[in-house]
Amino acid sequence: MAPTIDAALEGLGPRLVQDLSTRDLQNPTNTQKVTLGVIAAYVVAIAILWNVPYLRMVLWPFKMLVIAFHEFGHASTAILTGGKVKSISLDPNEGGVTHLSGGISAITLPAGYLGSSFIGAVLTVCGFNINASKIVSLALGVCFLLTLWWGKRDWLTILTVLLAVALLVACWFINHAEALRFVVLFIGVMSSLYSVWDICDDLILRKVNSSDATVFAKRYGGSSRCWGVIWSVISVCIMAVGIVIGLAAFSQSFEQQREDAQHFIPTR
């Protein structure tokens, strides 16, 4: 498997340079148009599912993962600014909480939203291509399982996370993993816009754990709504950059992607 991955990665760089030199981002291909349409549909679907009782349980495993990305942003910047991580907890209903000691809170507080937005942008880029989705899905599978270490361990959460992992595995065997990139794209969109969903939860629905915008406003002044809007706008911009990079990097048609996928960690 390793030689196959190395060979694919070696050929990827020169091909991307050649493709980018002739790419017209103002005229996306039909495949890219479908991907853009799917992204728009995901934004609407997630916004609805996030706020509808009972239906929101569909998002539980993905929400756990996105919350983990968010808390990882807090934890990593705390360590980089001289702090320590005491504990991390994840709950699809109440949100996540990272208890820190030290660090620069002016950096660590917004790092949760911006970190999840950055990861979401990377996943969105990979969601434009089957082989890129294959690579990143391996990391996603590991991250899903790690959420069970920090997450709420009730039977429903455990079951939904395991089902999400099973979904990733199953998608590898659907039309040469073509379905996999749409799952990766879904997680990317959800993570990119987590700040928007979470701010709405805190300021409108009043979830148990207050948002980072509320804590930031208490410590540094200003309105939590103002900080929430600012971070949400930045998150949307990061997502937009990810979409542009995806359009620039991957212009292959569905047929070309399936053909490439047959030679890169092939399944069927």
Tab-separated table of C-alpha atoms in Angstrom:
chain	number	residue	atom	x	y	z
A	1	MET	CA	0.000	0.000	0.000
A	2	ALA	CA	2.788	2.448	0.932
A	3	PRO	CA	4.523	2.355	-2.502
A	4	THR	CA	1.157	3.001	-4.163
A	5	ILE	CA	0.527	6.072	-1.988
A	6	ASP	CA	4.082	7.363	-2.509
A	7	ALA	CA	3.826	6.975	-6.268
A	8	ALA	CA	0.501	8.769	-6.356
A	9	LEU	CA	1.770	11.647	-4.225
A	10	GLU	CA	4.921	12.005	-6.346
A	11	GLY	CA	2.855	12.455	-9.477
A	12	LEU	CA	0.288	14.702	-7.834
A	13	GLY	CA	2.507	17.780	-7.434
A	14	PRO	CA	3.605	18.244	-11.080
A	15	ARG	CA	0.092	17.483	-12.319
A	16	LEU	CA	-1.440	20.110	-10.018
A	17	VAL	CA	1.097	22.720	-11.162
A	18	GLN	CA	0.253	21.986	-14.787
A	19	ASP	CA	-3.493	22.022	-14.121
A	20	LEU	CA	-3.397	25.269	-12.128
A	21	SER	CA	-1.580	27.064	-14.949
A	22	THR	CA	-4.501	26.460	-17.312
A	23	ARG	CA	-7.414	26.548	-14.858
A	24	ASP	CA	-10.333	28.953	-15.378
A	25	LEU	CA	-12.031	29.310	-12.008
A	26	GLN	CA	-14.843	31.392	-13.493
A	27	ASN	CA	-16.014	28.446	-15.574
A	28	PRO	CA	-16.177	25.354	-13.347
A	29	THR	CA	-16.611	21.959	-14.923
A	30	ASN	CA	-19.907	20.079	-14.715
A	31	THR	CA	-18.467	17.883	-11.966
A	32	GLN	CA	-17.401	20.953	-10.002
A	33	LYS	CA	-20.837	22.492	-10.461
A	34	VAL	CA	-22.387	19.365	-8.950
A	35	THR	CA	-19.975	19.601	-6.021
A	36	LEU	CA	-20.839	23.279	-5.460
A	37	GLY	CA	-24.535	22.403	-5.552
A	38	VAL	CA	-23.982	19.661	-2.982
A	39	ILE	CA	-22.135	22.115	-0.717
A	40	ALA	CA	-25.063	24.550	-0.901
A	41	ALA	CA	-27.514	21.733	-0.141
A	42	TYR	CA	-25.409	20.633	2.820
A	43	VAL	CA	-25.434	24.157	4.287
A	44	VAL	CA	-29.238	24.243	4.187
A	45	ALA	CA	-29.673	20.662	5.414
A	46	ILE	CA	-27.288	21.065	8.358
A	47	ALA	CA	-28.918	24.350	9.375
A	48	ILE	CA	-32.299	22.600	9.497
A	49	LEU	CA	-31.151	19.386	11.190
A	50	TRP	CA	-29.093	21.287	13.771
A	51	ASN	CA	-32.185	23.016	15.152
A	52	VAL	CA	-34.993	20.459	14.770
A	53	PRO	CA	-35.653	18.257	17.837
A	54	TYR	CA	-35.126	14.519	17.311
A	55	LEU	CA	-33.918	15.059	13.743
A	56	ARG	CA	-30.771	16.634	15.142
A	57	MET	CA	-29.711	13.189	16.406
A	58	VAL	CA	-28.796	12.381	12.795
A	59	LEU	CA	-25.903	14.812	13.208
A	60	TRP	CA	-24.675	13.447	16.549
A	61	PRO	CA	-21.564	11.532	15.411
A	62	PHE	CA	-20.535	14.311	13.016
A	63	LYS	CA	-21.250	16.927	15.662
A	64	MET	CA	-19.050	15.037	18.123
A	65	LEU	CA	-16.222	15.047	15.589
A	66	VAL	CA	-16.597	18.736	14.771
A	67	ILE	CA	-16.713	19.613	18.479
A	68	ALA	CA	-13.484	17.597	18.875
A	69	PHE	CA	-11.856	19.681	16.125
A	70	HIS	CA	-13.035	22.809	17.920
A	71	GLU	CA	-11.650	21.737	21.283
A	72	PHE	CA	-8.391	20.638	19.652
A	73	GLY	CA	-8.003	24.241	18.472
A	74	HIS	CA	-8.253	25.447	22.069
A	75	ALA	CA	-5.906	22.766	23.374
A	76	SER	CA	-3.209	23.143	20.720
A	77	THR	CA	-2.995	26.941	20.984
A	78	ALA	CA	-2.945	26.719	24.786
A	79	ILE	CA	0.082	24.440	24.625
A	80	LEU	CA	1.767	26.673	22.030
A	81	THR	CA	1.275	29.736	24.245
A	82	GLY	CA	2.691	28.106	27.368
A	83	GLY	CA	-0.460	26.645	28.884
A	84	LYS	CA	-1.556	23.148	29.849
A	85	VAL	CA	-4.643	21.097	29.058
A	86	LYS	CA	-6.368	19.738	32.161
A	87	SER	CA	-9.288	17.965	30.515
A	88	ILE	CA	-11.479	17.827	27.413
A	89	SER	CA	-15.122	16.747	27.338
A	90	LEU	CA	-17.450	16.386	24.364
A	91	ASP	CA	-21.232	16.259	24.360
A	92	PRO	CA	-23.432	16.552	21.249
A	93	ASN	CA	-26.156	18.308	23.248
A	94	GLU	CA	-24.192	20.586	25.553
A	95	GLY	CA	-21.155	21.209	23.365
A	96	GLY	CA	-17.527	20.742	24.323
A	97	VAL	CA	-15.453	22.073	27.192
A	98	THR	CA	-11.673	22.284	27.427
A	99	HIS	CA	-10.249	23.129	30.848
A	100	LEU	CA	-6.935	24.947	30.490
A	101	SER	CA	-4.252	26.232	32.800
A	102	GLY	CA	-2.258	29.212	31.556
A	103	GLY	CA	-1.883	30.151	27.920
A	104	ILE	CA	-3.037	33.356	26.261
A	105	SER	CA	-6.833	33.358	26.333
A	106	ALA	CA	-7.041	36.105	23.704
A	107	ILE	CA	-5.585	33.491	21.333
A	108	THR	CA	-6.989	30.264	22.718
A	109	LEU	CA	-10.637	31.403	22.795
A	110	PRO	CA	-11.054	32.203	19.081
A	111	ALA	CA	-8.753	29.306	18.124
A	112	GLY	CA	-11.574	26.810	18.647
A	113	TYR	CA	-13.795	28.289	15.967
A	114	LEU	CA	-10.978	29.218	13.610
A	115	GLY	CA	-9.285	25.853	14.085
A	116	SER	CA	-12.426	23.897	13.215
A	117	SER	CA	-12.950	26.226	10.243
A	118	PHE	CA	-9.438	25.533	8.973
A	119	ILE	CA	-9.875	21.770	9.319
A	120	GLY	CA	-13.250	22.092	7.609
A	121	ALA	CA	-11.652	23.965	4.711
A	122	VAL	CA	-9.059	21.205	4.296
A	123	LEU	CA	-11.812	18.571	4.257
A	124	THR	CA	-13.793	20.643	1.758
A	125	VAL	CA	-10.789	20.776	-0.562
A	126	CYS	CA	-10.394	16.989	-0.308
A	127	GLY	CA	-14.129	16.571	-0.935
A	128	PHE	CA	-13.598	17.691	-4.520
A	129	ASN	CA	-11.598	14.543	-5.328
A	130	ILE	CA	-11.995	10.822	-4.599
A	131	ASN	CA	-8.327	10.009	-3.968
A	132	ALA	CA	-7.872	13.029	-1.705
A	133	SER	CA	-10.972	11.919	0.192
A	134	LYS	CA	-9.522	8.443	0.575
A	135	ILE	CA	-6.407	9.830	2.238
A	136	VAL	CA	-8.214	12.151	4.625
A	137	SER	CA	-10.891	9.574	5.489
A	138	LEU	CA	-8.236	7.430	7.178
A	139	ALA	CA	-7.518	10.279	9.578
A	140	LEU	CA	-11.239	10.918	10.024
A	141	GLY	CA	-11.829	7.312	11.048
A	142	VAL	CA	-9.166	7.579	13.743
A	143	CYS	CA	-10.568	10.929	14.923
A	144	PHE	CA	-14.073	9.457	15.160
A	145	LEU	CA	-12.821	6.694	17.442
A	146	LEU	CA	-10.818	9.158	19.546
A	147	THR	CA	-13.995	11.146	20.234
A	148	LEU	CA	-15.202	8.177	22.265
A	149	TRP	CA	-12.251	8.722	24.633
A	150	TRP	CA	-13.226	12.307	25.448
A	151	GLY	CA	-16.905	12.151	24.611
A	152	LYS	CA	-20.037	11.367	26.540
A	153	ARG	CA	-20.183	7.571	26.778
A	154	ASP	CA	-23.879	6.813	26.605
A	155	TRP	CA	-25.071	4.010	24.375
A	156	LEU	CA	-26.619	6.340	21.768
A	157	THR	CA	-23.428	8.357	21.305
A	158	ILE	CA	-21.276	5.239	21.077
A	159	LEU	CA	-23.668	3.631	18.600
A	160	THR	CA	-23.895	6.687	16.333
A	161	VAL	CA	-20.105	7.182	16.284
A	162	LEU	CA	-19.554	3.528	15.381
A	163	LEU	CA	-22.197	3.837	12.653
A	164	ALA	CA	-20.372	6.894	11.282
A	165	VAL	CA	-17.138	4.899	11.111
A	166	ALA	CA	-19.028	2.072	9.404
A	167	LEU	CA	-20.377	4.616	6.907
A	168	LEU	CA	-16.855	5.737	6.024
A	169	VAL	CA	-15.768	2.131	5.510
A	170	ALA	CA	-18.841	1.295	3.425
A	171	CYS	CA	-18.309	4.308	1.175
A	172	TRP	CA	-14.911	2.931	0.164
A	173	PHE	CA	-16.742	0.123	-1.627
A	174	ILE	CA	-19.394	2.201	-3.417
A	175	ASN	CA	-18.457	2.893	-7.044
A	176	HIS	CA	-14.725	2.988	-6.330
A	177	ALA	CA	-15.225	5.223	-3.260
A	178	GLU	CA	-17.055	7.952	-5.165
A	179	ALA	CA	-19.571	8.206	-2.303
A	180	LEU	CA	-16.721	8.769	0.147
A	181	ARG	CA	-15.933	12.248	-1.105
A	182	PHE	CA	-19.487	13.416	-0.435
A	183	VAL	CA	-19.233	12.240	3.190
A	184	VAL	CA	-15.901	14.035	3.555
A	185	LEU	CA	-17.465	17.111	1.961
A	186	PHE	CA	-20.364	16.970	4.433
A	187	ILE	CA	-18.029	16.894	7.426
A	188	GLY	CA	-15.980	19.692	5.890
A	189	VAL	CA	-18.999	21.966	5.473
A	190	MET	CA	-20.235	21.212	8.975
A	191	SER	CA	-16.828	21.913	10.518
A	192	SER	CA	-16.276	25.072	8.452
A	193	LEU	CA	-19.510	26.609	9.682
A	194	TYR	CA	-19.399	25.303	13.249
A	195	SER	CA	-18.966	28.831	14.577
A	196	VAL	CA	-22.252	29.836	12.939
A	197	TRP	CA	-24.138	26.846	14.346
A	198	ASP	CA	-22.620	27.211	17.814
A	199	ILE	CA	-23.217	30.955	18.052
A	200	CYS	CA	-26.859	30.366	17.125
A	201	ASP	CA	-27.084	27.662	19.787
A	202	ASP	CA	-25.699	29.965	22.447
A	203	LEU	CA	-27.349	33.272	21.576
A	204	ILE	CA	-30.704	31.939	20.343
A	205	LEU	CA	-31.295	28.466	21.786
A	206	ARG	CA	-29.201	28.988	24.932
A	207	LYS	CA	-27.355	25.690	25.193
A	208	VAL	CA	-25.811	24.663	28.531
A	209	ASN	CA	-22.177	25.472	27.765
A	210	SER	CA	-21.840	29.119	26.711
A	211	SER	CA	-19.978	29.940	23.524
A	212	ASP	CA	-16.412	31.189	23.362
A	213	ALA	CA	-17.766	34.502	22.093
A	214	THR	CA	-19.596	35.001	25.388
A	215	VAL	CA	-16.476	34.242	27.438
A	216	PHE	CA	-14.335	36.435	25.180
A	217	ALA	CA	-16.745	39.375	25.560
A	218	LYS	CA	-16.707	39.064	29.363
A	219	ARG	CA	-12.902	39.120	29.474
A	220	TYR	CA	-12.066	41.638	26.760
A	221	GLY	CA	-15.202	43.721	26.340
A	222	GLY	CA	-17.588	44.124	23.475
A	223	SER	CA	-20.696	42.150	22.688
A	224	SER	CA	-20.792	38.379	22.416
A	225	ARG	CA	-22.993	38.820	19.348
A	226	CYS	CA	-20.394	41.107	17.810
A	227	TRP	CA	-17.526	38.667	18.395
A	228	GLY	CA	-19.713	35.808	17.242
A	229	VAL	CA	-20.507	37.590	13.988
A	230	ILE	CA	-16.848	38.476	13.427
A	231	TRP	CA	-15.674	34.898	13.952
A	232	SER	CA	-18.524	33.571	11.837
A	233	VAL	CA	-17.581	35.878	8.959
A	234	ILE	CA	-13.957	34.752	9.225
A	235	SER	CA	-15.094	31.118	9.209
A	236	VAL	CA	-17.176	31.681	6.082
A	237	CYS	CA	-14.176	33.337	4.417
A	238	ILE	CA	-11.944	30.387	5.325
A	239	MET	CA	-14.549	28.036	3.875
A	240	ALA	CA	-14.681	30.127	0.684
A	241	VAL	CA	-10.897	29.881	0.354
A	242	GLY	CA	-11.165	26.109	0.710
A	243	ILE	CA	-13.765	25.977	-2.062
A	244	VAL	CA	-11.583	28.079	-4.373
A	245	ILE	CA	-8.584	25.830	-3.697
A	246	GLY	CA	-10.746	22.762	-4.362
A	247	LEU	CA	-11.883	24.223	-7.691
A	248	ALA	CA	-8.321	25.116	-8.623
A	249	ALA	CA	-6.768	21.806	-7.595
A	250	PHE	CA	-9.328	19.272	-8.826
A	251	SER	CA	-11.063	19.627	-12.186
A	252	GLN	CA	-11.333	15.942	-13.092
A	253	SER	CA	-14.711	14.634	-14.162
A	254	PHE	CA	-16.493	11.897	-12.231
A	255	GLU	CA	-15.258	9.386	-14.811
A	256	GLN	CA	-11.639	10.522	-14.513
A	257	GLN	CA	-11.800	10.416	-10.734
A	258	ARG	CA	-13.222	6.903	-10.749
A	259	GLU	CA	-10.471	5.790	-13.113
A	260	ASP	CA	-7.786	7.323	-10.893
A	261	ALA	CA	-9.390	5.749	-7.825
A	262	GLN	CA	-9.085	2.287	-9.366
A	263	HIS	CA	-5.292	2.636	-9.192
A	264	PHE	CA	-5.032	4.266	-5.751
A	265	ILE	CA	-5.890	1.973	-2.839
A	266	PRO	CA	-8.449	0.200	-5.044
A	267	THR	CA	-11.524	-1.426	-3.546
A	268	ARG	CA	-13.760	-2.542	-6.407
